[in-house]
Every structure is written in structure tokens, then in C-alpha cells.
């Protein structure tokens, strides 16, 4: 029972960490857009779909593959929102793409206990905090050149741990 409370995290990687492309899949008209989120099996929190690249894989292709594997949806990248360099705890680099769905059927996967679209103006409390700015930028049509640093310091770690524990214990819903 105690093991379910502790998130299963990947090993630490030095040198800025891996490249993990992610997608902000947007649907709906301006002012009422929804974004696709996945709730991971561990840590148990909502986040953008995406994941590790296969050797030699292009980040945009890897993002589309990961969205398909995690959610059952096919997507088309409309633009690069930006490269986000997450420093501190679990450093990694994420090119984030604004996307539209082109097909498929929304479904859960072995990596995600839940998937769904959420109103961009009412995102779930159990969304990892660093995604809020990215989603806002994507929905508002902004793109950034250069790298954008997001430092995942102690405050972020504590907030993320609280989100995970709240979701695992059922205190935070959805």
C-alpha cells in the first residue's frame, strides 16, 4: 500500500537530461478551446501527452507517435510553441507543439489511467503546475524562439508530490 503512494520516476540523466517532445492538442472555437491531457499511472497527475524519443527519431514524429500510443488519437503539428528546458529536479528538454487531432479514437493506455479534453480556462487542479503557462501560450497562439527555462525547484517538487498523493488517495478529482 505504501509503495502505491511513492511515484515511480525514471533514472536521473545528466547533461540537461533527455529530449521529451510534448503536444498541446487543441480543439474547439476561440474562447471555448479544450486541451487534451493524460493522467499518468505514476506519478499520478495530469500532464501533456508526450514522451521519450526512439533512437534517431525526429522530435515532431516522436511527439505524434507518443500521442497516438498514450491516447489513441492521431495529431498534426500546427506549430512549435517552444523549447522548454526544465532544470532542477528531473531535468529534461521538451519541444512542445500545438496540434490538432486528425483521427483515431480517444482511449486510455498502459501509461495513462485517464485521458480527456479539458476547457483551457478551467484546467484540473491536479495538473502539474509548469504546464499552465505552456497551455496558455499554445491556446493564445504564441510561439517562442530560443529556449524557455522552467526551474523545477523544491516548491515544484513539493507541489507535485502533493498532487500525486492527492490523486492516489482520491482527495483530488478528476
PDB file of C-alpha atoms in Angstrom:
ATOM      1  CA  UNK A   1       0.000   0.000   0.000  1.00  0.00           C
ATOM      2  CA  UNK A   2       2.846   2.417   0.850  1.00  0.00           C
ATOM      3  CA  UNK A   3       4.500   1.641  -2.494  1.00  0.00           C
ATOM      4  CA  UNK A   4       1.449   2.975  -4.366  1.00  0.00           C
ATOM      5  CA  UNK A   5       1.953   6.348  -2.656  1.00  0.00           C
ATOM      6  CA  UNK A   6       5.511   6.725  -3.972  1.00  0.00           C
ATOM      7  CA  UNK A   7       5.814   7.723  -7.629  1.00  0.00           C
ATOM      8  CA  UNK A   8       7.908   5.571  -9.939  1.00  0.00           C
ATOM      9  CA  UNK A   9      10.333   8.013 -11.557  1.00  0.00           C
ATOM     10  CA  UNK A  10      12.850   7.409 -14.353  1.00  0.00           C
ATOM     11  CA  UNK A  11      16.560   7.428 -13.531  1.00  0.00           C
ATOM     12  CA  UNK A  12      18.455  10.705 -13.364  1.00  0.00           C
ATOM     13  CA  UNK A  13      20.233  11.781 -16.558  1.00  0.00           C
ATOM     14  CA  UNK A  14      22.950  14.426 -16.623  1.00  0.00           C
ATOM     15  CA  UNK A  15      23.744  16.940 -19.373  1.00  0.00           C
ATOM     16  CA  UNK A  16      20.345  18.636 -19.406  1.00  0.00           C
ATOM     17  CA  UNK A  17      18.512  15.324 -19.499  1.00  0.00           C
ATOM     18  CA  UNK A  18      16.648  13.694 -22.361  1.00  0.00           C
ATOM     19  CA  UNK A  19      14.601  15.356 -25.078  1.00  0.00           C
ATOM     20  CA  UNK A  20      10.908  14.669 -24.367  1.00  0.00           C
ATOM     21  CA  UNK A  21       8.606  16.154 -27.028  1.00  0.00           C
ATOM     22  CA  UNK A  22       5.064  17.027 -25.920  1.00  0.00           C
ATOM     23  CA  UNK A  23       1.795  18.132 -27.526  1.00  0.00           C
ATOM     24  CA  UNK A  24      -0.886  20.649 -26.680  1.00  0.00           C
ATOM     25  CA  UNK A  25      -3.765  19.151 -28.655  1.00  0.00           C
ATOM     26  CA  UNK A  26      -6.388  21.893 -29.057  1.00  0.00           C
ATOM     27  CA  UNK A  27      -9.959  21.567 -30.234  1.00  0.00           C
ATOM     28  CA  UNK A  28     -12.898  23.964 -30.326  1.00  0.00           C
ATOM     29  CA  UNK A  29     -13.511  27.558 -31.319  1.00  0.00           C
ATOM     30  CA  UNK A  30     -11.658  30.567 -29.931  1.00  0.00           C
ATOM     31  CA  UNK A  31     -12.801  31.276 -26.400  1.00  0.00           C
ATOM     32  CA  UNK A  32     -14.053  27.731 -25.815  1.00  0.00           C
ATOM     33  CA  UNK A  33     -10.983  25.667 -26.646  1.00  0.00           C
ATOM     34  CA  UNK A  34     -10.284  22.386 -24.925  1.00  0.00           C
ATOM     35  CA  UNK A  35      -6.888  20.728 -24.483  1.00  0.00           C
ATOM     36  CA  UNK A  36      -6.025  17.056 -24.276  1.00  0.00           C
ATOM     37  CA  UNK A  37      -4.436  15.853 -21.048  1.00  0.00           C
ATOM     38  CA  UNK A  38      -3.270  12.447 -19.834  1.00  0.00           C
ATOM     39  CA  UNK A  39      -3.167  11.273 -16.241  1.00  0.00           C
ATOM     40  CA  UNK A  40      -0.080   9.127 -15.868  1.00  0.00           C
ATOM     41  CA  UNK A  41      -0.048   5.891 -13.933  1.00  0.00           C
ATOM     42  CA  UNK A  42       2.874   7.304 -11.964  1.00  0.00           C
ATOM     43  CA  UNK A  43       3.309   9.970 -10.876  1.00  0.00           C
ATOM     44  CA  UNK A  44      -0.489  10.264 -10.785  1.00  0.00           C
ATOM     45  CA  UNK A  45      -1.108  13.718 -12.221  1.00  0.00           C
ATOM     46  CA  UNK A  46      -2.472  15.323 -15.366  1.00  0.00           C
ATOM     47  CA  UNK A  47       0.044  16.454 -17.942  1.00  0.00           C
ATOM     48  CA  UNK A  48       0.568  16.926 -21.653  1.00  0.00           C
ATOM     49  CA  UNK A  49       0.909  13.800 -23.776  1.00  0.00           C
ATOM     50  CA  UNK A  50       4.425  13.075 -24.966  1.00  0.00           C
ATOM     51  CA  UNK A  51       7.463  11.055 -24.067  1.00  0.00           C
ATOM     52  CA  UNK A  52      10.880   9.711 -24.875  1.00  0.00           C
ATOM     53  CA  UNK A  53      12.215   9.580 -28.427  1.00  0.00           C
ATOM     54  CA  UNK A  54      13.301   6.387 -30.113  1.00  0.00           C
ATOM     55  CA  UNK A  55      16.953   6.414 -31.267  1.00  0.00           C
ATOM     56  CA  UNK A  56      17.298   8.705 -34.310  1.00  0.00           C
ATOM     57  CA  UNK A  57      13.648   9.793 -34.171  1.00  0.00           C
ATOM     58  CA  UNK A  58      12.679  13.345 -35.118  1.00  0.00           C
ATOM     59  CA  UNK A  59      11.070  15.187 -32.145  1.00  0.00           C
ATOM     60  CA  UNK A  60       7.923  16.075 -34.110  1.00  0.00           C
ATOM     61  CA  UNK A  61       7.475  12.464 -35.262  1.00  0.00           C
ATOM     62  CA  UNK A  62       8.168  11.201 -31.737  1.00  0.00           C
ATOM     63  CA  UNK A  63       5.550  13.575 -30.320  1.00  0.00           C
ATOM     64  CA  UNK A  64       2.903  12.313 -32.757  1.00  0.00           C
ATOM     65  CA  UNK A  65       3.807   8.676 -32.004  1.00  0.00           C
ATOM     66  CA  UNK A  66       3.616   9.262 -28.247  1.00  0.00           C
ATOM     67  CA  UNK A  67       0.219  10.988 -28.509  1.00  0.00           C
ATOM     68  CA  UNK A  68      -1.083   8.009 -30.521  1.00  0.00           C
ATOM     69  CA  UNK A  69       0.329   5.445 -28.075  1.00  0.00           C
ATOM     70  CA  UNK A  70      -0.961   7.255 -24.988  1.00  0.00           C
ATOM     71  CA  UNK A  71      -4.365   8.497 -26.188  1.00  0.00           C
ATOM     72  CA  UNK A  72      -5.388   6.697 -29.395  1.00  0.00           C
ATOM     73  CA  UNK A  73      -5.561   9.998 -31.301  1.00  0.00           C
ATOM     74  CA  UNK A  74      -3.668  10.931 -34.452  1.00  0.00           C
ATOM     75  CA  UNK A  75      -2.470  14.533 -34.478  1.00  0.00           C
ATOM     76  CA  UNK A  76      -0.957  17.068 -36.829  1.00  0.00           C
ATOM     77  CA  UNK A  77       1.505  19.635 -35.550  1.00  0.00           C
ATOM     78  CA  UNK A  78       0.410  23.179 -36.392  1.00  0.00           C
ATOM     79  CA  UNK A  79       3.425  24.960 -34.903  1.00  0.00           C
ATOM     80  CA  UNK A  80       6.194  24.759 -32.340  1.00  0.00           C
ATOM     81  CA  UNK A  81       5.117  26.572 -29.175  1.00  0.00           C
ATOM     82  CA  UNK A  82       8.689  26.488 -27.880  1.00  0.00           C
ATOM     83  CA  UNK A  83      11.581  24.507 -26.447  1.00  0.00           C
ATOM     84  CA  UNK A  84      11.230  24.265 -22.668  1.00  0.00           C
ATOM     85  CA  UNK A  85      14.339  23.451 -20.689  1.00  0.00           C
ATOM     86  CA  UNK A  86      13.328  22.080 -17.303  1.00  0.00           C
ATOM     87  CA  UNK A  87      16.121  22.422 -14.791  1.00  0.00           C
ATOM     88  CA  UNK A  88      16.410  21.290 -11.190  1.00  0.00           C
ATOM     89  CA  UNK A  89      14.536  18.097 -10.324  1.00  0.00           C
ATOM     90  CA  UNK A  90      14.387  15.633 -13.250  1.00  0.00           C
ATOM     91  CA  UNK A  91      15.995  17.913 -15.868  1.00  0.00           C
ATOM     92  CA  UNK A  92      14.846  17.451 -19.450  1.00  0.00           C
ATOM     93  CA  UNK A  93      14.257  19.410 -22.643  1.00  0.00           C
ATOM     94  CA  UNK A  94      10.820  19.482 -24.236  1.00  0.00           C
ATOM     95  CA  UNK A  95       9.902  20.802 -27.637  1.00  0.00           C
ATOM     96  CA  UNK A  96       6.158  21.476 -27.279  1.00  0.00           C
ATOM     97  CA  UNK A  97       3.915  21.531 -30.351  1.00  0.00           C
ATOM     98  CA  UNK A  98       0.406  22.975 -30.754  1.00  0.00           C
ATOM     99  CA  UNK A  99      -1.589  20.283 -32.541  1.00  0.00           C
ATOM    100  CA  UNK A 100      -4.995  19.380 -33.919  1.00  0.00           C
ATOM    101  CA  UNK A 101      -6.470  15.898 -33.945  1.00  0.00           C
ATOM    102  CA  UNK A 102      -6.807  14.214 -37.332  1.00  0.00           C
ATOM    103  CA  UNK A 103      -8.316  10.843 -36.401  1.00  0.00           C
ATOM    104  CA  UNK A 104      -8.311   7.915 -34.049  1.00  0.00           C
ATOM    105  CA  UNK A 105     -10.432   7.090 -31.023  1.00  0.00           C
ATOM    106  CA  UNK A 106      -9.759   8.552 -27.571  1.00  0.00           C
ATOM    107  CA  UNK A 107      -8.769   5.769 -25.143  1.00  0.00           C
ATOM    108  CA  UNK A 108      -6.645   5.082 -22.088  1.00  0.00           C
ATOM    109  CA  UNK A 109      -3.347   3.220 -22.351  1.00  0.00           C
ATOM    110  CA  UNK A 110      -0.932   1.336 -20.125  1.00  0.00           C
ATOM    111  CA  UNK A 111       0.855   4.665 -19.496  1.00  0.00           C
ATOM    112  CA  UNK A 112      -2.275   6.687 -18.714  1.00  0.00           C
ATOM    113  CA  UNK A 113      -5.051   5.790 -16.278  1.00  0.00           C
ATOM    114  CA  UNK A 114      -7.204   8.545 -17.793  1.00  0.00           C
ATOM    115  CA  UNK A 115      -7.256  10.775 -20.864  1.00  0.00           C
ATOM    116  CA  UNK A 116      -9.580  13.621 -21.688  1.00  0.00           C
ATOM    117  CA  UNK A 117     -10.182  17.073 -23.038  1.00  0.00           C
ATOM    118  CA  UNK A 118     -10.483  19.942 -20.549  1.00  0.00           C
ATOM    119  CA  UNK A 119     -11.584  23.552 -21.041  1.00  0.00           C
ATOM    120  CA  UNK A 120      -8.412  25.612 -21.428  1.00  0.00           C
ATOM    121  CA  UNK A 121      -9.812  28.160 -18.947  1.00  0.00           C
ATOM    122  CA  UNK A 122     -10.646  25.513 -16.293  1.00  0.00           C
ATOM    123  CA  UNK A 123      -7.740  23.099 -16.120  1.00  0.00           C
ATOM    124  CA  UNK A 124      -7.789  20.425 -13.385  1.00  0.00           C
ATOM    125  CA  UNK A 125      -6.155  21.178 -10.024  1.00  0.00           C
ATOM    126  CA  UNK A 126      -4.114  18.006 -10.373  1.00  0.00           C
ATOM    127  CA  UNK A 127      -2.293  19.321 -13.478  1.00  0.00           C
ATOM    128  CA  UNK A 128       1.452  19.673 -12.926  1.00  0.00           C
ATOM    129  CA  UNK A 129       1.918  23.456 -12.449  1.00  0.00           C
ATOM    130  CA  UNK A 130       4.549  24.102 -15.126  1.00  0.00           C
ATOM    131  CA  UNK A 131       2.091  23.156 -17.885  1.00  0.00           C
ATOM    132  CA  UNK A 132      -0.334  26.029 -17.236  1.00  0.00           C
ATOM    133  CA  UNK A 133       1.865  28.665 -18.911  1.00  0.00           C
ATOM    134  CA  UNK A 134       2.581  26.374 -21.875  1.00  0.00           C
ATOM    135  CA  UNK A 135      -1.113  25.623 -22.416  1.00  0.00           C
ATOM    136  CA  UNK A 136      -1.990  29.324 -22.186  1.00  0.00           C
ATOM    137  CA  UNK A 137       0.709  30.163 -24.767  1.00  0.00           C
ATOM    138  CA  UNK A 138      -0.484  27.403 -27.128  1.00  0.00           C
ATOM    139  CA  UNK A 139      -4.165  28.354 -26.891  1.00  0.00           C
ATOM    140  CA  UNK A 140      -3.415  32.061 -27.358  1.00  0.00           C
ATOM    141  CA  UNK A 141      -1.332  31.320 -30.477  1.00  0.00           C
ATOM    142  CA  UNK A 142       2.074  32.321 -29.069  1.00  0.00           C
ATOM    143  CA  UNK A 143       5.320  30.707 -30.174  1.00  0.00           C
ATOM    144  CA  UNK A 144       8.714  31.284 -28.588  1.00  0.00           C
ATOM    145  CA  UNK A 145      12.097  31.324 -30.235  1.00  0.00           C
ATOM    146  CA  UNK A 146      15.031  30.083 -28.230  1.00  0.00           C
ATOM    147  CA  UNK A 147      14.814  28.017 -25.073  1.00  0.00           C
ATOM    148  CA  UNK A 148      12.472  28.847 -22.205  1.00  0.00           C
ATOM    149  CA  UNK A 149      13.724  27.733 -18.811  1.00  0.00           C
ATOM    150  CA  UNK A 150      11.348  26.282 -16.265  1.00  0.00           C
ATOM    151  CA  UNK A 151      13.124  25.573 -12.992  1.00  0.00           C
ATOM    152  CA  UNK A 152      11.617  22.642 -11.120  1.00  0.00           C
ATOM    153  CA  UNK A 153      12.872  23.523  -7.648  1.00  0.00           C
ATOM    154  CA  UNK A 154      11.859  22.407  -4.171  1.00  0.00           C
ATOM    155  CA  UNK A 155       8.499  24.207  -4.287  1.00  0.00           C
ATOM    156  CA  UNK A 156       7.600  22.453  -7.530  1.00  0.00           C
ATOM    157  CA  UNK A 157       8.697  19.085  -6.128  1.00  0.00           C
ATOM    158  CA  UNK A 158       6.539  19.571  -3.012  1.00  0.00           C
ATOM    159  CA  UNK A 159       3.534  20.694  -5.082  1.00  0.00           C
ATOM    160  CA  UNK A 160       3.980  17.751  -7.466  1.00  0.00           C
ATOM    161  CA  UNK A 161       4.251  15.284  -4.570  1.00  0.00           C
ATOM    162  CA  UNK A 162       1.041  16.711  -3.072  1.00  0.00           C
ATOM    163  CA  UNK A 163      -0.739  16.346  -6.426  1.00  0.00           C
ATOM    164  CA  UNK A 164       0.439  12.730  -6.742  1.00  0.00           C
ATOM    165  CA  UNK A 165      -0.614  11.849  -3.183  1.00  0.00           C
ATOM    166  CA  UNK A 166      -3.950  13.632  -3.606  1.00  0.00           C
ATOM    167  CA  UNK A 167      -4.693  11.703  -6.784  1.00  0.00           C
ATOM    168  CA  UNK A 168      -3.585   8.311  -5.434  1.00  0.00           C
ATOM    169  CA  UNK A 169      -5.648   8.739  -2.245  1.00  0.00           C
ATOM    170  CA  UNK A 170      -8.673  10.114  -4.119  1.00  0.00           C
ATOM    171  CA  UNK A 171      -8.580  13.544  -2.456  1.00  0.00           C
ATOM    172  CA  UNK A 172      -8.011  15.343  -5.805  1.00  0.00           C
ATOM    173  CA  UNK A 173     -10.510  14.627  -8.571  1.00  0.00           C
ATOM    174  CA  UNK A 174     -10.510  14.465 -11.546  1.00  0.00           C
TER     175      UNK A 174
END
